[in-house]
Coordinates of C-alpha atoms in Angstrom, one line a residue:
E1 CA -25.3 89.0 -38.1
M2 CA -28.8 89.1 -36.6
A3 CA -28.4 92.7 -35.4
K4 CA -27.4 93.8 -38.9
Q5 CA -30.7 92.5 -40.3
K6 CA -33.0 93.9 -37.7
G7 CA -33.5 97.3 -39.3
H8 CA -33.9 95.9 -42.8
F9 CA -36.4 93.4 -41.6
I10 CA -38.6 95.7 -39.7
E11 CA -38.6 98.5 -42.3
G12 CA -39.3 95.9 -45.0
C13 CA -42.3 94.6 -43.1
V14 CA -43.7 98.2 -42.6
E15 CA -43.2 99.0 -46.3
N16 CA -45.3 95.9 -47.1
G17 CA -48.2 97.0 -44.9
M18 CA -47.4 95.5 -41.5
V19 CA -47.9 97.5 -38.3
R20 CA -44.5 98.5 -36.9
K21 CA -45.3 97.1 -33.4
V22 CA -46.3 93.8 -34.9
A23 CA -43.1 93.7 -37.0
E24 CA -41.0 94.4 -33.8
E25 CA -42.8 91.6 -31.9
L26 CA -42.2 89.2 -34.8
W27 CA -38.5 90.1 -34.9
E28 CA -38.2 89.4 -31.1
M29 CA -39.6 85.9 -31.8
I30 CA -37.1 85.4 -34.5
E31 CA -34.2 86.5 -32.3
T32 CA -35.3 84.1 -29.6
F33 CA -35.4 81.2 -32.0
A34 CA -32.0 82.3 -33.5
A35 CA -30.3 81.5 -30.3
Y36 CA -31.0 77.8 -31.1
G37 CA -31.8 77.7 -34.8
F38 CA -28.6 79.4 -36.0
N39 CA -26.3 78.2 -33.3
K40 CA -22.8 77.5 -34.8
S41 CA -22.1 74.4 -32.7
H42 CA -25.4 73.0 -33.7
S43 CA -24.7 73.6 -37.4
A44 CA -21.2 72.1 -37.0
V45 CA -22.6 68.9 -35.5
Y46 CA -25.1 68.5 -38.3
G47 CA -22.3 69.2 -40.8
L48 CA -20.2 66.4 -39.3
L49 CA -23.1 64.0 -39.3
A50 CA -23.8 64.9 -43.0
Y51 CA -20.2 64.2 -43.9
R52 CA -20.1 60.9 -42.1
T53 CA -23.3 59.6 -43.6
A54 CA -22.3 60.7 -47.1
Y55 CA -18.9 59.0 -46.6
L56 CA -20.5 55.7 -45.5
K57 CA -23.1 55.8 -48.3
A58 CA -20.3 56.4 -50.9
N59 CA -17.8 53.9 -49.6
Y60 CA -19.9 51.2 -47.9
P61 CA -23.3 51.5 -49.8
A62 CA -24.5 47.9 -49.1
E63 CA -23.8 48.1 -45.3
Y64 CA -25.1 51.7 -45.0
M65 CA -28.4 51.1 -46.8
T66 CA -28.9 47.8 -44.9
A67 CA -28.5 49.8 -41.6
I68 CA -31.0 52.5 -42.8
L69 CA -33.6 49.9 -43.8
T70 CA -33.2 48.2 -40.3
C71 CA -33.5 51.6 -38.6
E72 CA -36.8 52.4 -40.5
S73 CA -38.2 48.8 -40.5
D74 CA -41.1 49.7 -38.2
N75 CA -42.3 52.6 -40.4
L76 CA -43.9 51.1 -43.5
D77 CA -44.1 54.5 -45.4
T78 CA -40.5 55.4 -44.7
I79 CA -39.1 52.0 -45.4
T80 CA -40.8 52.0 -48.8
E81 CA -39.1 55.2 -49.7
M82 CA -35.7 53.8 -48.5
I83 CA -36.2 50.6 -50.5
T84 CA -36.9 52.7 -53.6
E85 CA -33.6 54.5 -53.0
T86 CA -31.7 51.3 -52.4
K87 CA -33.0 49.8 -55.7
R88 CA -32.1 53.0 -57.5
M89 CA -28.5 52.5 -56.3
G90 CA -28.5 49.1 -58.0
F91 CA -29.1 46.7 -55.1
K92 CA -31.5 43.8 -55.3
I93 CA -34.0 43.4 -52.4
L94 CA -34.7 39.8 -51.6
P95 CA -37.8 38.6 -49.8
P96 CA -37.7 37.2 -46.2
D97 CA -36.7 33.6 -45.9
I98 CA -36.8 31.5 -42.7
N99 CA -33.5 29.9 -43.6
E100 CA -31.7 33.1 -44.7
S101 CA -33.3 36.1 -42.8
F102 CA -32.3 37.4 -39.5
S103 CA -34.3 39.8 -37.4
D104 CA -32.9 42.8 -39.2
F105 CA -32.1 43.5 -42.9
T106 CA -28.8 41.9 -43.8
V107 CA -26.3 42.1 -46.7
V108 CA -26.0 38.8 -48.5
V109 CA -22.4 37.5 -48.3
E110 CA -21.3 34.9 -50.8
N111 CA -17.8 33.3 -50.7
G112 CA -16.8 35.8 -48.2
E113 CA -17.6 38.8 -50.4
V114 CA -20.3 41.4 -50.0
T115 CA -22.8 41.1 -52.8
D116 CA -25.3 43.6 -54.3
K117 CA -28.2 41.7 -52.5
I118 CA -30.0 42.7 -49.3
R119 CA -32.3 40.3 -47.6
F120 CA -35.5 41.4 -45.8
G121 CA -35.4 40.9 -42.0
L122 CA -38.2 39.0 -40.2
T123 CA -39.1 41.9 -38.0
S124 CA -39.8 44.0 -41.1
I125 CA -42.8 41.9 -41.8
K126 CA -46.1 43.5 -40.7
N127 CA -48.1 41.4 -38.2
F128 CA -45.0 39.4 -37.3
G129 CA -43.6 39.8 -33.8
E130 CA -40.0 40.3 -32.7
E131 CA -40.1 37.4 -30.2
I132 CA -41.1 34.7 -32.8
G133 CA -38.5 36.1 -35.2
K134 CA -35.8 35.7 -32.6
A135 CA -37.0 32.2 -31.7
I136 CA -36.6 31.2 -35.4
T137 CA -33.2 32.7 -35.9
D138 CA -31.9 31.4 -32.5
E139 CA -33.0 27.9 -33.4
R140 CA -31.4 28.1 -36.8
K141 CA -28.1 29.3 -35.4
A142 CA -28.1 26.5 -32.8
R143 CA -29.1 23.6 -35.0
G144 CA -28.7 24.6 -38.6
P145 CA -31.2 25.3 -41.4
F146 CA -34.7 24.0 -41.4
T147 CA -34.8 21.1 -43.8
T148 CA -38.5 20.5 -44.3
L149 CA -41.8 22.0 -43.3
E150 CA -42.2 19.3 -40.6
N151 CA -38.7 20.0 -39.4
F152 CA -39.5 23.7 -39.0
L153 CA -42.8 23.0 -37.1
E154 CA -41.0 20.4 -34.9
R155 CA -38.2 22.8 -33.9
V156 CA -40.0 26.1 -33.5
L157 CA -42.2 25.4 -30.5
H158 CA -42.9 29.0 -29.5
K159 CA -46.2 30.3 -28.2
N160 CA -46.2 33.1 -30.8
L161 CA -46.0 30.7 -33.8
N162 CA -49.7 31.2 -34.3
K163 CA -52.1 31.7 -37.2
K164 CA -51.3 35.4 -37.6
S165 CA -47.5 34.9 -37.6
L166 CA -47.6 31.8 -39.8
E167 CA -49.8 33.6 -42.3
A168 CA -47.4 36.5 -42.5
L169 CA -44.5 34.2 -43.2
I170 CA -46.4 32.3 -45.9
M171 CA -47.9 35.4 -47.6
T172 CA -44.5 37.2 -47.9
G173 CA -42.7 34.2 -49.4
A174 CA -40.6 33.4 -46.3
M175 CA -41.7 29.7 -46.6
D176 CA -41.7 29.3 -50.3
G177 CA -38.9 26.7 -49.9
F178 CA -41.5 24.4 -48.3
G179 CA -44.4 24.7 -50.8
E180 CA -46.6 27.0 -52.8
R181 CA -48.3 29.7 -50.8
G182 CA -51.9 28.8 -51.6
M183 CA -51.3 25.2 -50.6
L184 CA -49.6 26.2 -47.3
L185 CA -52.4 28.6 -46.4
S186 CA -55.0 26.0 -47.1
N187 CA -53.3 23.6 -44.7
M188 CA -52.9 26.2 -42.0
D189 CA -55.0 24.4 -39.4
A190 CA -53.2 21.1 -39.9
M191 CA -49.8 22.8 -39.6
L192 CA -50.8 24.6 -36.3
T193 CA -52.3 21.4 -34.9
F194 CA -49.1 19.5 -35.7
N195 CA -47.0 22.2 -34.1
K196 CA -49.2 22.5 -30.9
E197 CA -49.3 18.8 -30.4
L198 CA -45.5 18.6 -30.5
A199 CA -45.3 21.6 -28.2
K200 CA -47.6 19.9 -25.7
D201 CA -45.5 16.7 -25.8
A202 CA -42.4 18.8 -25.1
G203 CA -44.0 20.5 -22.1
P204 CA -43.1 19.8 -18.4
Q205 CA -45.5 16.9 -18.1
G206 CA -45.0 15.4 -21.6
S207 CA -47.4 13.1 -23.4
L208 CA -48.9 9.9 -22.1
F209 CA -46.7 7.9 -24.5
A210 CA -43.5 10.0 -24.1
G211 CA -40.3 7.9 -23.7
M212 CA -41.8 4.7 -25.1
D213 CA -40.0 3.2 -28.1
D214 CA -43.3 2.4 -29.7
A215 CA -44.8 5.8 -29.0
P216 CA -47.0 7.0 -31.8
K217 CA -45.3 9.6 -34.0
A218 CA -47.1 12.7 -35.2
Y219 CA -47.3 13.1 -39.0
L220 CA -48.2 16.2 -41.1
V221 CA -50.4 15.4 -44.0
L222 CA -51.1 18.3 -46.4
Q223 CA -54.0 18.4 -48.8
D224 CA -53.7 19.7 -52.3
A225 CA -55.0 23.2 -53.0
P226 CA -55.1 25.5 -56.0
P227 CA -52.2 27.9 -56.3
V228 CA -52.5 31.6 -55.4
A229 CA -52.7 34.0 -58.4
K230 CA -49.6 36.1 -59.0
K231 CA -51.7 39.3 -58.5
Q232 CA -52.7 38.1 -55.0
Q233 CA -49.1 37.3 -54.1
L234 CA -48.0 40.8 -55.1
E235 CA -50.8 42.4 -53.1
W236 CA -49.8 40.4 -50.0
E237 CA -46.2 41.5 -50.4
K238 CA -47.2 45.1 -50.8
E239 CA -49.4 45.0 -47.7
L240 CA -47.0 43.2 -45.4
L241 CA -43.6 44.3 -46.7
G242 CA -44.4 47.7 -48.2
L243 CA -43.4 46.8 -51.8
Y244 CA -43.6 44.2 -54.5
V245 CA -40.7 41.7 -54.1
S246 CA -41.3 38.7 -56.3
G247 CA -42.6 40.7 -59.3
H248 CA -44.6 43.8 -60.3
P249 CA -48.2 44.2 -61.4
L250 CA -46.9 45.7 -64.6
D251 CA -45.0 42.5 -65.6
Q252 CA -48.1 41.2 -67.4
F253 CA -47.9 44.3 -69.7
A254 CA -44.1 44.1 -70.3
D255 CA -44.4 43.1 -73.9
R256 CA -46.5 46.1 -74.6
F257 CA -44.0 48.5 -73.1
S258 CA -40.7 46.9 -74.1
N259 CA -40.2 49.5 -76.8
A260 CA -41.4 52.4 -74.7
K261 CA -39.5 55.6 -75.3
Q262 CA -40.1 57.1 -71.9
T263 CA -40.0 55.7 -68.3
I264 CA -40.3 57.5 -65.0
R265 CA -36.6 57.1 -64.4
Q266 CA -35.7 58.8 -67.7
I267 CA -38.0 61.7 -66.9
T268 CA -36.8 62.2 -63.3
D269 CA -33.1 61.9 -64.3
A270 CA -33.3 64.2 -67.3
E271 CA -31.5 67.5 -67.0
K272 CA -34.5 69.4 -68.3
P273 CA -38.2 68.8 -68.4
S274 CA -39.2 66.8 -71.5
G275 CA -42.6 68.4 -72.2
D276 CA -45.6 66.1 -73.0
V277 CA -45.2 62.5 -72.1
V278 CA -47.2 59.3 -72.0
L279 CA -46.5 56.8 -69.1
A280 CA -47.8 53.6 -67.8
G281 CA -47.7 52.7 -64.1
I282 CA -49.5 51.9 -60.9
V283 CA -51.1 54.5 -58.6
S284 CA -49.1 53.9 -55.3
A285 CA -50.5 56.9 -53.4
C286 CA -53.4 59.4 -53.8
K287 CA -54.2 62.4 -51.7
E288 CA -57.4 64.4 -52.4
I289 CA -57.4 68.1 -51.5
M290 CA -59.6 71.2 -51.9
T291 CA -58.5 74.2 -53.9
K292 CA -58.2 77.5 -52.0
K293 CA -59.8 79.6 -54.7
N294 CA -63.1 77.7 -55.5
N295 CA -63.0 74.8 -53.0
D296 CA -62.9 72.4 -55.9
K297 CA -61.5 68.8 -55.5
M298 CA -58.2 67.9 -57.0
A299 CA -55.6 65.3 -56.2
F300 CA -51.9 64.5 -55.9
L301 CA -50.9 61.0 -57.1
T302 CA -47.7 59.0 -56.9
L303 CA -47.3 57.0 -60.1
T304 CA -44.8 54.1 -60.0
D305 CA -43.4 52.0 -62.8
M306 CA -40.6 49.5 -62.7
T307 CA -38.0 52.2 -62.9
G308 CA -39.2 54.6 -60.2
S309 CA -41.9 57.0 -59.0
I310 CA -43.1 60.5 -59.8
E311 CA -45.6 62.9 -58.2
C312 CA -48.6 63.7 -60.4
V313 CA -50.9 66.6 -60.1
V314 CA -54.6 66.1 -61.2
F315 CA -56.4 69.5 -61.5
P316 CA -60.1 69.8 -60.7
K317 CA -61.5 69.4 -64.2
T318 CA -59.5 66.3 -65.0
Y319 CA -60.0 64.9 -61.5
E320 CA -63.8 65.2 -61.8
E321 CA -63.6 63.1 -65.0
M322 CA -61.0 60.6 -63.9
K323 CA -61.6 60.3 -60.1
K324 CA -62.5 56.5 -60.4
L325 CA -58.9 55.9 -61.7
C326 CA -57.2 57.9 -58.9
V327 CA -57.2 54.9 -56.6
V328 CA -54.3 53.2 -55.0
D329 CA -53.1 50.0 -56.9
K330 CA -55.0 51.0 -60.0
L331 CA -53.0 50.3 -63.2
V332 CA -53.2 53.3 -65.6
T333 CA -51.7 55.0 -68.6
V334 CA -51.4 58.8 -68.2
K335 CA -50.7 61.7 -70.6
G336 CA -49.4 64.9 -69.2
T337 CA -46.8 67.6 -69.1
V338 CA -43.6 67.5 -67.1
S339 CA -43.1 70.3 -64.6
D340 CA -39.9 71.4 -62.9
R341 CA -41.0 73.8 -60.2
N342 CA -38.7 74.8 -57.4
G343 CA -36.4 71.9 -58.3
E344 CA -39.1 69.3 -57.9
R345 CA -40.1 67.3 -61.0
S346 CA -43.7 66.3 -61.3
L347 CA -46.3 65.5 -64.0
L348 CA -49.4 67.5 -64.7
I349 CA -51.9 65.0 -65.9
D350 CA -54.2 65.8 -68.7
K351 CA -55.7 62.4 -69.5
M352 CA -55.9 59.0 -67.8
K353 CA -56.9 55.5 -68.9
E354 CA -57.1 52.2 -67.1
L355 CA -54.5 49.7 -68.2
V356 CA -56.3 46.4 -68.9

């Protein structure tokens, strides 16, 4: 097949202005690559893998997506994309929980039946180590769920239960069963001191009073503290988990958009582009580039609402006027035209306004 194309390729290059010798050298490079790139056995293996993964996704969607999420758990950008796909398929993503989560993502099983819920794994939390995650799950498997905050701190006497790991658990909601996040964070020092004292008593030498019936018992006394604002909770979740779990920044505007005629999902799922649209969402990504023609600045944004995401193009003139709004986590309304170029749907933005 390659031999048949050689003459067509070289003559076509020459007709379009390429020197024949250069065209022949380019063809030799293509032939060398073709020995690998178009190898039939290579293609067959990829075909088999494609069939198997499609079969699993179609017939065991919960288990398949859980495996994918676990596989990509150390890549925050990729896992965010996979979670978006998982939610598109109708699954609910639950936050990490020290009494429910394992190291990896897991399908929630209720009464022996697989549900439409998938629980975050502890090792998917940024700034949370694999060792401490394993220590928590091993202790829970051996002696049952953690009943109170004190019970948790008494039983997990691992060296890596430190300020960084404990903050990560609290900020992501993994310890919501033991108290409000702001209160727990405000009492971080007391919690760590309580844990370290118990760990010291459990060491090889033990405490001075160990083994005595009237030995003083350690108590954990927590001080009241103001609760954390919902906006702050969501920011922590986005930072440490890669997405909003307990809510969405747009929730506060839900009443204003309850009768909205268009959502991102409707636009991306439509058979044909729908022309001019007005959308509300949050800027979840922004990439500034320079145009080749005039070296002007423009940007590619990812706009996300509660139904999905869409790529947006902000051309130089609009970008110059709206640059201050093209910032990650900025809540905005946009007006633009839907484009369907090369099978990829995007939005060409004409106007932007901050959502307040």
